[in-house]
Amino acid sequence: MKRRHLLTTGTAALALAGCATKSKFQRYNGPEVTYVIVNKGAREMFLLHNQKILKQYRIDLGFAPIGDKFYEGDGKTPEGTYLIDRRNPNSKFHLSLGISYPNAHDIAQARALGKQPGGDIFIHGESKPWKLGKNDWTWGCIAVPNEEMEKIYAMVKNGTPIQINA
């Protein structure tokens, strides 16, 4: 009887383990990411530790990717130096890291045009996997596949500078 109980318990434990889903929250124990660089024209993002490239990613951008962001709704990804300033583990785009747009310069530019600068610019995953790589589709954010976003989310801490280039 004990053998049957042990076998039943073991089988149940294995069945439950097989049903477990992989967590989107990963651990990272490598070198600290000290800087993020985005080159919009090349559709590339780099995570750096000082001068060393740790990771390189292909990205999608806003639906109007050429040029700097000037106001809310223009579909452009901002250019300049910002910080990673917040995290959203419940993003509708899988996971997301907030970018400190707009800064004082961005606000002044938008106001000079009689517009609002907007906000909520993020590095994020995809809402629909088929969208990624099918032209630029965000409203000004930087998008990567969900699997890559899980790694980026683990590696990049709040306060990390990000340079977004044309």
PDB file of N, CA, C and O in Angstrom, residues 67-145:
ATOM      1  N   GLY A  67      12.965  60.904 -37.716  1.00  0.00           N
ATOM      2  CA  GLY A  67      12.912  62.190 -37.037  1.00  0.00           C
ATOM      3  C   GLY A  67      12.604  62.066 -35.558  1.00  0.00           C
ATOM      4  O   GLY A  67      12.206  61.012 -35.065  1.00  0.00           O
ATOM      5  N   ASP A  68      12.832  63.174 -34.872  1.00  0.00           N
ATOM      6  CA  ASP A  68      12.630  63.254 -33.424  1.00  0.00           C
ATOM      7  C   ASP A  68      11.148  63.413 -33.096  1.00  0.00           C
ATOM      8  O   ASP A  68      10.365  63.903 -33.907  1.00  0.00           O
ATOM      9  N   LYS A  69      10.787  63.027 -31.898  1.00  0.00           N
ATOM     10  CA  LYS A  69       9.418  63.208 -31.409  1.00  0.00           C
ATOM     11  C   LYS A  69       9.239  64.675 -31.015  1.00  0.00           C
ATOM     12  O   LYS A  69      10.051  65.229 -30.295  1.00  0.00           O
ATOM     13  N   PHE A  70       8.162  65.309 -31.484  1.00  0.00           N
ATOM     14  CA  PHE A  70       7.900  66.704 -31.142  1.00  0.00           C
ATOM     15  C   PHE A  70       6.637  66.888 -30.327  1.00  0.00           C
ATOM     16  O   PHE A  70       6.514  67.846 -29.584  1.00  0.00           O
ATOM     17  N   TYR A  71       5.671  65.990 -30.472  1.00  0.00           N
ATOM     18  CA  TYR A  71       4.415  66.151 -29.741  1.00  0.00           C
ATOM     19  C   TYR A  71       3.672  64.825 -29.671  1.00  0.00           C
ATOM     20  O   TYR A  71       3.936  63.894 -30.432  1.00  0.00           O
ATOM     21  N   GLU A  72       2.712  64.790 -28.769  1.00  0.00           N
ATOM     22  CA  GLU A  72       1.894  63.597 -28.553  1.00  0.00           C
ATOM     23  C   GLU A  72       1.140  63.224 -29.820  1.00  0.00           C
ATOM     24  O   GLU A  72       0.551  64.068 -30.477  1.00  0.00           O
ATOM     25  N   GLY A  73       1.192  61.943 -30.161  1.00  0.00           N
ATOM     26  CA  GLY A  73       0.435  61.443 -31.295  1.00  0.00           C
ATOM     27  C   GLY A  73       1.153  61.496 -32.625  1.00  0.00           C
ATOM     28  O   GLY A  73       0.588  61.083 -33.638  1.00  0.00           O
ATOM     29  N   ASP A  74       2.417  61.974 -32.649  1.00  0.00           N
ATOM     30  CA  ASP A  74       3.114  62.056 -33.935  1.00  0.00           C
ATOM     31  C   ASP A  74       3.707  60.715 -34.375  1.00  0.00           C
ATOM     32  O   ASP A  74       4.211  60.590 -35.486  1.00  0.00           O
ATOM     33  N   GLY A  75       3.632  59.682 -33.526  1.00  0.00           N
ATOM     34  CA  GLY A  75       4.099  58.347 -33.899  1.00  0.00           C
ATOM     35  C   GLY A  75       5.600  58.195 -33.950  1.00  0.00           C
ATOM     36  O   GLY A  75       6.106  57.197 -34.442  1.00  0.00           O
ATOM     37  N   LYS A  76       6.336  59.175 -33.439  1.00  0.00           N
ATOM     38  CA  LYS A  76       7.793  59.138 -33.494  1.00  0.00           C
ATOM     39  C   LYS A  76       8.384  58.689 -32.164  1.00  0.00           C
ATOM     40  O   LYS A  76       7.802  58.908 -31.109  1.00  0.00           O
ATOM     41  N   THR A  77       9.542  58.084 -32.244  1.00  0.00           N
ATOM     42  CA  THR A  77      10.303  57.703 -31.065  1.00  0.00           C
ATOM     43  C   THR A  77      11.248  58.859 -30.756  1.00  0.00           C
ATOM     44  O   THR A  77      11.946  59.336 -31.650  1.00  0.00           O
ATOM     45  N   PRO A  78      11.283  59.333 -29.498  1.00  0.00           N
ATOM     46  CA  PRO A  78      12.126  60.489 -29.190  1.00  0.00           C
ATOM     47  C   PRO A  78      13.608  60.192 -29.393  1.00  0.00           C
ATOM     48  O   PRO A  78      14.031  59.035 -29.387  1.00  0.00           O
ATOM     49  N   GLU A  79      14.381  61.260 -29.574  1.00  0.00           N
ATOM     50  CA  GLU A  79      15.832  61.171 -29.685  1.00  0.00           C
ATOM     51  C   GLU A  79      16.444  62.006 -28.577  1.00  0.00           C
ATOM     52  O   GLU A  79      15.921  63.057 -28.223  1.00  0.00           O
ATOM     53  N   GLY A  80      17.526  61.518 -28.014  1.00  0.00           N
ATOM     54  CA  GLY A  80      18.211  62.240 -26.946  1.00  0.00           C
ATOM     55  C   GLY A  80      18.613  61.304 -25.828  1.00  0.00           C
ATOM     56  O   GLY A  80      18.534  60.083 -25.958  1.00  0.00           O
ATOM     57  N   THR A  81      19.031  61.902 -24.726  1.00  0.00           N
ATOM     58  CA  THR A  81      19.475  61.143 -23.560  1.00  0.00           C
ATOM     59  C   THR A  81      18.398  61.189 -22.491  1.00  0.00           C
ATOM     60  O   THR A  81      17.925  62.263 -22.122  1.00  0.00           O
ATOM     61  N   TYR A  82      18.025  60.034 -22.006  1.00  0.00           N
ATOM     62  CA  TYR A  82      16.983  59.883 -20.997  1.00  0.00           C
ATOM     63  C   TYR A  82      17.449  58.861 -19.965  1.00  0.00           C
ATOM     64  O   TYR A  82      18.583  58.388 -20.017  1.00  0.00           O
ATOM     65  N   LEU A  83      16.572  58.512 -19.042  1.00  0.00           N
ATOM     66  CA  LEU A  83      16.842  57.464 -18.061  1.00  0.00           C
ATOM     67  C   LEU A  83      15.733  56.425 -18.113  1.00  0.00           C
ATOM     68  O   LEU A  83      14.585  56.752 -18.434  1.00  0.00           O
ATOM     69  N   ILE A  84      16.069  55.196 -17.746  1.00  0.00           N
ATOM     70  CA  ILE A  84      15.039  54.194 -17.486  1.00  0.00           C
ATOM     71  C   ILE A  84      14.497  54.574 -16.109  1.00  0.00           C
ATOM     72  O   ILE A  84      15.250  54.595 -15.137  1.00  0.00           O
ATOM     73  N   ASP A  85      13.220  54.945 -16.018  1.00  0.00           N
ATOM     74  CA  ASP A  85      12.719  55.526 -14.768  1.00  0.00           C
ATOM     75  C   ASP A  85      11.577  54.755 -14.095  1.00  0.00           C
ATOM     76  O   ASP A  85      11.130  55.140 -13.021  1.00  0.00           O
ATOM     77  N   ARG A  86      11.095  53.680 -14.729  1.00  0.00           N
ATOM     78  CA  ARG A  86      10.025  52.902 -14.094  1.00  0.00           C
ATOM     79  C   ARG A  86       9.902  51.548 -14.788  1.00  0.00           C
ATOM     80  O   ARG A  86      10.420  51.348 -15.875  1.00  0.00           O
ATOM     81  N   ARG A  87       9.177  50.652 -14.124  1.00  0.00           N
ATOM     82  CA  ARG A  87       8.973  49.295 -14.626  1.00  0.00           C
ATOM     83  C   ARG A  87       7.483  48.978 -14.570  1.00  0.00           C
ATOM     84  O   ARG A  87       6.804  49.371 -13.634  1.00  0.00           O
ATOM     85  N   ASN A  88       7.009  48.254 -15.573  1.00  0.00           N
ATOM     86  CA  ASN A  88       5.614  47.830 -15.556  1.00  0.00           C
ATOM     87  C   ASN A  88       5.557  46.319 -15.793  1.00  0.00           C
ATOM     88  O   ASN A  88       5.630  45.859 -16.943  1.00  0.00           O
ATOM     89  N   PRO A  89       5.411  45.539 -14.709  1.00  0.00           N
ATOM     90  CA  PRO A  89       5.349  44.088 -14.866  1.00  0.00           C
ATOM     91  C   PRO A  89       4.015  43.615 -15.439  1.00  0.00           C
ATOM     92  O   PRO A  89       3.899  42.475 -15.866  1.00  0.00           O
ATOM     93  N   ASN A  90       3.016  44.496 -15.479  1.00  0.00           N
ATOM     94  CA  ASN A  90       1.683  44.132 -15.967  1.00  0.00           C
ATOM     95  C   ASN A  90       1.319  44.851 -17.261  1.00  0.00           C
ATOM     96  O   ASN A  90       0.150  45.062 -17.553  1.00  0.00           O
ATOM     97  N   SER A  91       2.314  45.227 -18.030  1.00  0.00           N
ATOM     98  CA  SER A  91       2.094  45.928 -19.287  1.00  0.00           C
ATOM     99  C   SER A  91       1.255  45.087 -20.243  1.00  0.00           C
ATOM    100  O   SER A  91       1.397  43.870 -20.293  1.00  0.00           O
ATOM    101  N   LYS A  92       0.408  45.733 -21.038  1.00  0.00           N
ATOM    102  CA  LYS A  92      -0.327  44.984 -22.060  1.00  0.00           C
ATOM    103  C   LYS A  92       0.612  44.568 -23.193  1.00  0.00           C
ATOM    104  O   LYS A  92       0.230  43.836 -24.084  1.00  0.00           O
ATOM    105  N   PHE A  93       1.860  45.020 -23.108  1.00  0.00           N
ATOM    106  CA  PHE A  93       2.902  44.626 -24.052  1.00  0.00           C
ATOM    107  C   PHE A  93       3.922  43.736 -23.348  1.00  0.00           C
ATOM    108  O   PHE A  93       5.125  43.937 -23.469  1.00  0.00           O
ATOM    109  N   HIS A  94       3.440  42.784 -22.565  1.00  0.00           N
ATOM    110  CA  HIS A  94       4.202  41.756 -21.855  1.00  0.00           C
ATOM    111  C   HIS A  94       4.910  42.327 -20.627  1.00  0.00           C
ATOM    112  O   HIS A  94       4.482  42.092 -19.519  1.00  0.00           O
ATOM    113  N   LEU A  95       6.025  43.013 -20.810  1.00  0.00           N
ATOM    114  CA  LEU A  95       6.760  43.718 -19.755  1.00  0.00           C
ATOM    115  C   LEU A  95       7.207  45.036 -20.367  1.00  0.00           C
ATOM    116  O   LEU A  95       7.374  45.126 -21.586  1.00  0.00           O
ATOM    117  N   SER A  96       7.456  46.052 -19.530  1.00  0.00           N
ATOM    118  CA  SER A  96       7.949  47.299 -20.107  1.00  0.00           C
ATOM    119  C   SER A  96       8.809  48.072 -19.124  1.00  0.00           C
ATOM    120  O   SER A  96       8.640  47.976 -17.909  1.00  0.00           O
ATOM    121  N   LEU A  97       9.751  48.816 -19.706  1.00  0.00           N
ATOM    122  CA  LEU A  97      10.641  49.708 -18.964  1.00  0.00           C
ATOM    123  C   LEU A  97      10.375  51.125 -19.445  1.00  0.00           C
ATOM    124  O   LEU A  97      10.483  51.411 -20.647  1.00  0.00           O
ATOM    125  N   GLY A  98      10.041  52.029 -18.519  1.00  0.00           N
ATOM    126  CA  GLY A  98       9.723  53.399 -18.878  1.00  0.00           C
ATOM    127  C   GLY A  98      10.957  54.234 -19.160  1.00  0.00           C
ATOM    128  O   GLY A  98      11.993  54.076 -18.523  1.00  0.00           O
ATOM    129  N   ILE A  99      10.811  55.129 -20.126  1.00  0.00           N
ATOM    130  CA  ILE A  99      11.865  56.077 -20.502  1.00  0.00           C
ATOM    131  C   ILE A  99      11.416  57.455 -20.039  1.00  0.00           C
ATOM    132  O   ILE A  99      10.259  57.823 -20.207  1.00  0.00           O
ATOM    133  N   SER A 100      12.328  58.242 -19.475  1.00  0.00           N
ATOM    134  CA  SER A 100      11.992  59.506 -18.820  1.00  0.00           C
ATOM    135  C   SER A 100      11.614  60.642 -19.782  1.00  0.00           C
ATOM    136  O   SER A 100      11.796  61.815 -19.458  1.00  0.00           O
ATOM    137  N   TYR A 101      11.068  60.320 -20.927  1.00  0.00           N
ATOM    138  CA  TYR A 101      10.519  61.322 -21.839  1.00  0.00           C
ATOM    139  C   TYR A 101       9.177  61.786 -21.288  1.00  0.00           C
ATOM    140  O   TYR A 101       8.396  60.951 -20.830  1.00  0.00           O
ATOM    141  N   PRO A 102       8.873  63.077 -21.308  1.00  0.00           N
ATOM    142  CA  PRO A 102       9.614  64.195 -21.882  1.00  0.00           C
ATOM    143  C   PRO A 102      10.520  64.877 -20.854  1.00  0.00           C
ATOM    144  O   PRO A 102      10.200  64.909 -19.668  1.00  0.00           O
ATOM    145  N   ASN A 103      11.616  65.433 -21.325  1.00  0.00           N
ATOM    146  CA  ASN A 103      12.460  66.275 -20.471  1.00  0.00           C
ATOM    147  C   ASN A 103      12.077  67.739 -20.717  1.00  0.00           C
ATOM    148  O   ASN A 103      11.155  68.026 -21.494  1.00  0.00           O
ATOM    149  N   ALA A 104      12.764  68.657 -20.076  1.00  0.00           N
ATOM    150  CA  ALA A 104      12.427  70.085 -20.191  1.00  0.00           C
ATOM    151  C   ALA A 104      12.512  70.567 -21.638  1.00  0.00           C
ATOM    152  O   ALA A 104      11.657  71.336 -22.103  1.00  0.00           O
ATOM    153  N   HIS A 105      13.499  70.105 -22.369  1.00  0.00           N
ATOM    154  CA  HIS A 105      13.656  70.496 -23.776  1.00  0.00           C
ATOM    155  C   HIS A 105      12.476  69.993 -24.618  1.00  0.00           C
ATOM    156  O   HIS A 105      11.950  70.734 -25.463  1.00  0.00           O
ATOM    157  N   ASP A 106      12.077  68.756 -24.392  1.00  0.00           N
ATOM    158  CA  ASP A 106      10.946  68.176 -25.136  1.00  0.00           C
ATOM    159  C   ASP A 106       9.654  68.943 -24.867  1.00  0.00           C
ATOM    160  O   ASP A 106       8.876  69.203 -25.778  1.00  0.00           O
ATOM    161  N   ILE A 107       9.452  69.321 -23.612  1.00  0.00           N
ATOM    162  CA  ILE A 107       8.243  70.070 -23.233  1.00  0.00           C
ATOM    163  C   ILE A 107       8.238  71.434 -23.919  1.00  0.00           C
ATOM    164  O   ILE A 107       7.216  71.854 -24.487  1.00  0.00           O
ATOM    165  N   ALA A 108       9.389  72.115 -23.926  1.00  0.00           N
ATOM    166  CA  ALA A 108       9.488  73.438 -24.561  1.00  0.00           C
ATOM    167  C   ALA A 108       9.245  73.344 -26.070  1.00  0.00           C
ATOM    168  O   ALA A 108       8.551  74.199 -26.644  1.00  0.00           O
ATOM    169  N   GLN A 109       9.785  72.303 -26.701  1.00  0.00           N
ATOM    170  CA  GLN A 109       9.587  72.103 -28.146  1.00  0.00           C
ATOM    171  C   GLN A 109       8.111  71.930 -28.478  1.00  0.00           C
ATOM    172  O   GLN A 109       7.609  72.523 -29.423  1.00  0.00           O
ATOM    173  N   ALA A 110       7.430  71.093 -27.722  1.00  0.00           N
ATOM    174  CA  ALA A 110       6.010  70.842 -27.972  1.00  0.00           C
ATOM    175  C   ALA A 110       5.190  72.109 -27.745  1.00  0.00           C
ATOM    176  O   ALA A 110       4.316  72.433 -28.553  1.00  0.00           O
ATOM    177  N   ARG A 111       5.471  72.809 -26.665  1.00  0.00           N
ATOM    178  CA  ARG A 111       4.715  74.038 -26.368  1.00  0.00           C
ATOM    179  C   ARG A 111       4.905  75.092 -27.447  1.00  0.00           C
ATOM    180  O   ARG A 111       3.979  75.834 -27.765  1.00  0.00           O
ATOM    181  N   ALA A 112       6.125  75.171 -28.021  1.00  0.00           N
ATOM    182  CA  ALA A 112       6.390  76.127 -29.099  1.00  0.00           C
ATOM    183  C   ALA A 112       5.504  75.824 -30.317  1.00  0.00           C
ATOM    184  O   ALA A 112       5.195  76.729 -31.096  1.00  0.00           O
ATOM    185  N   LEU A 113       5.109  74.579 -30.459  1.00  0.00           N
ATOM    186  CA  LEU A 113       4.222  74.171 -31.552  1.00  0.00           C
ATOM    187  C   LEU A 113       2.744  74.215 -31.151  1.00  0.00           C
ATOM    188  O   LEU A 113       1.869  73.860 -31.929  1.00  0.00           O
ATOM    189  N   GLY A 114       2.485  74.622 -29.898  1.00  0.00           N
ATOM    190  CA  GLY A 114       1.123  74.662 -29.398  1.00  0.00           C
ATOM    191  C   GLY A 114       0.552  73.272 -29.121  1.00  0.00           C
ATOM    192  O   GLY A 114      -0.657  73.061 -29.189  1.00  0.00           O
ATOM    193  N   LYS A 115       1.427  72.324 -28.809  1.00  0.00           N
ATOM    194  CA  LYS A 115       1.016  70.932 -28.600  1.00  0.00           C
ATOM    195  C   LYS A 115       1.475  70.434 -27.236  1.00  0.00           C
ATOM    196  O   LYS A 115       2.262  71.070 -26.557  1.00  0.00           O
ATOM    197  N   GLN A 116       1.006  69.256 -26.857  1.00  0.00           N
ATOM    198  CA  GLN A 116       1.460  68.547 -25.662  1.00  0.00           C
ATOM    199  C   GLN A 116       2.581  67.591 -26.073  1.00  0.00           C
ATOM    200  O   GLN A 116       2.525  67.003 -27.160  1.00  0.00           O
ATOM    201  N   PRO A 117       3.589  67.411 -25.214  1.00  0.00           N
ATOM    202  CA  PRO A 117       4.704  66.538 -25.597  1.00  0.00           C
ATOM    203  C   PRO A 117       4.359  65.053 -25.576  1.00  0.00           C
ATOM    204  O   PRO A 117       5.020  64.249 -26.227  1.00  0.00           O
ATOM    205  N   GLY A 118       3.328  64.675 -24.834  1.00  0.00           N
ATOM    206  CA  GLY A 118       3.018  63.261 -24.688  1.00  0.00           C
ATOM    207  C   GLY A 118       3.890  62.642 -23.615  1.00  0.00           C
ATOM    208  O   GLY A 118       4.543  63.329 -22.836  1.00  0.00           O
ATOM    209  N   GLY A 119       3.913  61.351 -23.572  1.00  0.00           N
ATOM    210  CA  GLY A 119       4.685  60.627 -22.568  1.00  0.00           C
ATOM    211  C   GLY A 119       4.466  59.140 -22.750  1.00  0.00           C
ATOM    212  O   GLY A 119       4.102  58.693 -23.839  1.00  0.00           O
ATOM    213  N   ASP A 120       4.702  58.393 -21.705  1.00  0.00           N
ATOM    214  CA  ASP A 120       4.535  56.944 -21.741  1.00  0.00           C
ATOM    215  C   ASP A 120       5.317  56.296 -22.880  1.00  0.00           C
ATOM    216  O   ASP A 120       4.786  55.498 -23.659  1.00  0.00           O
ATOM    217  N   ILE A 121       6.581  56.659 -22.973  1.00  0.00           N
ATOM    218  CA  ILE A 121       7.475  56.020 -23.930  1.00  0.00           C
ATOM    219  C   ILE A 121       8.191  54.894 -23.189  1.00  0.00           C
ATOM    220  O   ILE A 121       8.761  55.115 -22.121  1.00  0.00           O
ATOM    221  N   PHE A 122       8.157  53.698 -23.750  1.00  0.00           N
ATOM    222  CA  PHE A 122       8.686  52.504 -23.094  1.00  0.00           C
ATOM    223  C   PHE A 122       9.522  51.654 -24.049  1.00  0.00           C
ATOM    224  O   PHE A 122       9.351  51.727 -25.267  1.00  0.00           O
ATOM    225  N   ILE A 123      10.369  50.823 -23.464  1.00  0.00           N
ATOM    226  CA  ILE A 123      10.903  49.645 -24.143  1.00  0.00           C
ATOM    227  C   ILE A 123       9.955  48.541 -23.705  1.00  0.00           C
ATOM    228  O   ILE A 123       9.725  48.363 -22.506  1.00  0.00           O
ATOM    229  N   HIS A 124       9.377  47.809 -24.658  1.00  0.00           N
ATOM    230  CA  HIS A 124       8.397  46.782 -24.275  1.00  0.00           C
ATOM    231  C   HIS A 124       8.394  45.607 -25.233  1.00  0.00           C
ATOM    232  O   HIS A 124       9.001  45.659 -26.305  1.00  0.00           O
ATOM    233  N   GLY A 125       7.683  44.567 -24.822  1.00  0.00           N
ATOM    234  CA  GLY A 125       7.473  43.391 -25.664  1.00  0.00           C
ATOM    235  C   GLY A 125       6.356  43.669 -26.651  1.00  0.00           C
ATOM    236  O   GLY A 125       6.001  44.826 -26.904  1.00  0.00           O
ATOM    237  N   GLU A 126       5.795  42.592 -27.191  1.00  0.00           N
ATOM    238  CA  GLU A 126       4.755  42.757 -28.194  1.00  0.00           C
ATOM    239  C   GLU A 126       3.395  42.348 -27.634  1.00  0.00           C
ATOM    240  O   GLU A 126       3.317  41.494 -26.755  1.00  0.00           O
ATOM    241  N   SER A 127       2.365  42.978 -28.153  1.00  0.00           N
ATOM    242  CA  SER A 127       1.021  42.576 -27.751  1.00  0.00           C
ATOM    243  C   SER A 127       0.543  41.436 -28.637  1.00  0.00           C
ATOM    244  O   SER A 127      -0.163  40.556 -28.198  1.00  0.00           O
ATOM    245  N   LYS A 128       0.940  41.465 -29.877  1.00  0.00           N
ATOM    246  CA  LYS A 128       0.602  40.418 -30.844  1.00  0.00           C
ATOM    247  C   LYS A 128       1.890  40.030 -31.545  1.00  0.00           C
ATOM    248  O   LYS A 128       2.436  40.824 -32.318  1.00  0.00           O
ATOM    249  N   PRO A 129       2.394  38.833 -31.309  1.00  0.00           N
ATOM    250  CA  PRO A 129       3.694  38.436 -31.851  1.00  0.00           C
ATOM    251  C   PRO A 129       3.836  38.608 -33.364  1.00  0.00           C
ATOM    252  O   PRO A 129       4.910  38.888 -33.846  1.00  0.00           O
ATOM    253  N   TRP A 130       2.763  38.505 -34.101  1.00  0.00           N
ATOM    254  CA  TRP A 130       2.855  38.649 -35.554  1.00  0.00           C
ATOM    255  C   TRP A 130       3.184  40.070 -35.978  1.00  0.00           C
ATOM    256  O   TRP A 130       3.595  40.308 -37.097  1.00  0.00           O
ATOM    257  N   LYS A 131       3.001  41.056 -35.095  1.00  0.00           N
ATOM    258  CA  LYS A 131       3.294  42.442 -35.442  1.00  0.00           C
ATOM    259  C   LYS A 131       4.794  42.710 -35.516  1.00  0.00           C
ATOM    260  O   LYS A 131       5.246  43.510 -36.313  1.00  0.00           O
ATOM    261  N   LEU A 132       5.560  42.083 -34.627  1.00  0.00           N
ATOM    262  CA  LEU A 132       6.976  42.384 -34.528  1.00  0.00           C
ATOM    263  C   LEU A 132       7.690  42.043 -35.829  1.00  0.00           C
ATOM    264  O   LEU A 132       7.485  41.001 -36.403  1.00  0.00           O
ATOM    265  N   GLY A 133       8.541  42.953 -36.285  1.00  0.00           N
ATOM    266  CA  GLY A 133       9.288  42.744 -37.511  1.00  0.00           C
ATOM    267  C   GLY A 133       8.479  43.041 -38.765  1.00  0.00           C
ATOM    268  O   GLY A 133       8.955  42.878 -39.869  1.00  0.00           O
ATOM    269  N   LYS A 134       7.241  43.491 -38.619  1.00  0.00           N
ATOM    270  CA  LYS A 134       6.366  43.783 -39.764  1.00  0.00           C
ATOM    271  C   LYS A 134       6.227  45.289 -39.920  1.00  0.00           C
ATOM    272  O   LYS A 134       5.146  45.817 -39.938  1.00  0.00           O
ATOM    273  N   ASN A 135       7.309  45.993 -39.955  1.00  0.00           N
ATOM    274  CA  ASN A 135       7.342  47.453 -40.014  1.00  0.00           C
ATOM    275  C   ASN A 135       7.179  48.007 -38.596  1.00  0.00           C
ATOM    276  O   ASN A 135       6.847  47.283 -37.663  1.00  0.00           O
ATOM    277  N   ASP A 136       7.400  49.270 -38.475  1.00  0.00           N
ATOM    278  CA  ASP A 136       7.292  49.919 -37.180  1.00  0.00           C
ATOM    279  C   ASP A 136       5.822  50.124 -36.856  1.00  0.00           C
ATOM    280  O   ASP A 136       5.054  50.578 -37.690  1.00  0.00           O
ATOM    281  N   TRP A 137       5.434  49.797 -35.619  1.00  0.00           N
ATOM    282  CA  TRP A 137       4.011  49.736 -35.298  1.00  0.00           C
ATOM    283  C   TRP A 137       3.642  50.388 -33.975  1.00  0.00           C
ATOM    284  O   TRP A 137       2.474  50.524 -33.662  1.00  0.00           O
ATOM    285  N   THR A 138       4.622  50.805 -33.164  1.00  0.00           N
ATOM    286  CA  THR A 138       4.276  51.372 -31.863  1.00  0.00           C
ATOM    287  C   THR A 138       3.871  52.838 -32.025  1.00  0.00           C
ATOM    288  O   THR A 138       3.961  53.412 -33.106  1.00  0.00           O
ATOM    289  N   TRP A 139       3.499  53.464 -30.932  1.00  0.00           N
ATOM    290  CA  TRP A 139       3.138  54.886 -30.928  1.00  0.00           C
ATOM    291  C   TRP A 139       4.329  55.744 -30.542  1.00  0.00           C
ATOM    292  O   TRP A 139       4.156  56.903 -30.179  1.00  0.00           O
ATOM    293  N   GLY A 140       5.526  55.187 -30.612  1.00  0.00           N
ATOM    294  CA  GLY A 140       6.749  55.920 -30.277  1.00  0.00           C
ATOM    295  C   GLY A 140       7.662  55.137 -29.358  1.00  0.00           C
ATOM    296  O   GLY A 140       8.739  55.590 -29.003  1.00  0.00           O
ATOM    297  N   CYS A 141       7.232  53.953 -28.977  1.00  0.00           N
ATOM    298  CA  CYS A 141       8.030  53.108 -28.087  1.00  0.00           C
ATOM    299  C   CYS A 141       9.059  52.300 -28.872  1.00  0.00           C
ATOM    300  O   CYS A 141       9.113  52.349 -30.090  1.00  0.00           O
ATOM    301  N   ILE A 142       9.839  51.532 -28.124  1.00  0.00           N
ATOM    302  CA  ILE A 142      10.846  50.625 -28.679  1.00  0.00           C
ATOM    303  C   ILE A 142      10.374  49.219 -28.340  1.00  0.00           C
ATOM    304  O   ILE A 142      10.197  48.902 -27.162  1.00  0.00           O
ATOM    305  N   ALA A 143      10.151  48.386 -29.350  1.00  0.00           N
ATOM    306  CA  ALA A 143       9.586  47.057 -29.133  1.00  0.00           C
ATOM    307  C   ALA A 143      10.564  45.957 -29.525  1.00  0.00           C
ATOM    308  O   ALA A 143      11.300  46.087 -30.502  1.00  0.00           O
ATOM    309  N   VAL A 144      10.541  44.884 -28.733  1.00  0.00           N
ATOM    310  CA  VAL A 144      11.340  43.682 -28.983  1.00  0.00           C
ATOM    311  C   VAL A 144      10.445  42.469 -28.739  1.00  0.00           C
ATOM    312  O   VAL A 144       9.400  42.588 -28.105  1.00  0.00           O
ATOM    313  N   PRO A 145      10.856  41.278 -29.212  1.00  0.00           N
ATOM    314  CA  PRO A 145      10.065  40.083 -28.910  1.00  0.00           C
ATOM    315  C   PRO A 145       9.976  39.843 -27.395  1.00  0.00           C
ATOM    316  O   PRO A 145      10.879  40.211 -26.639  1.00  0.00           O
TER     317      PRO A 145
END
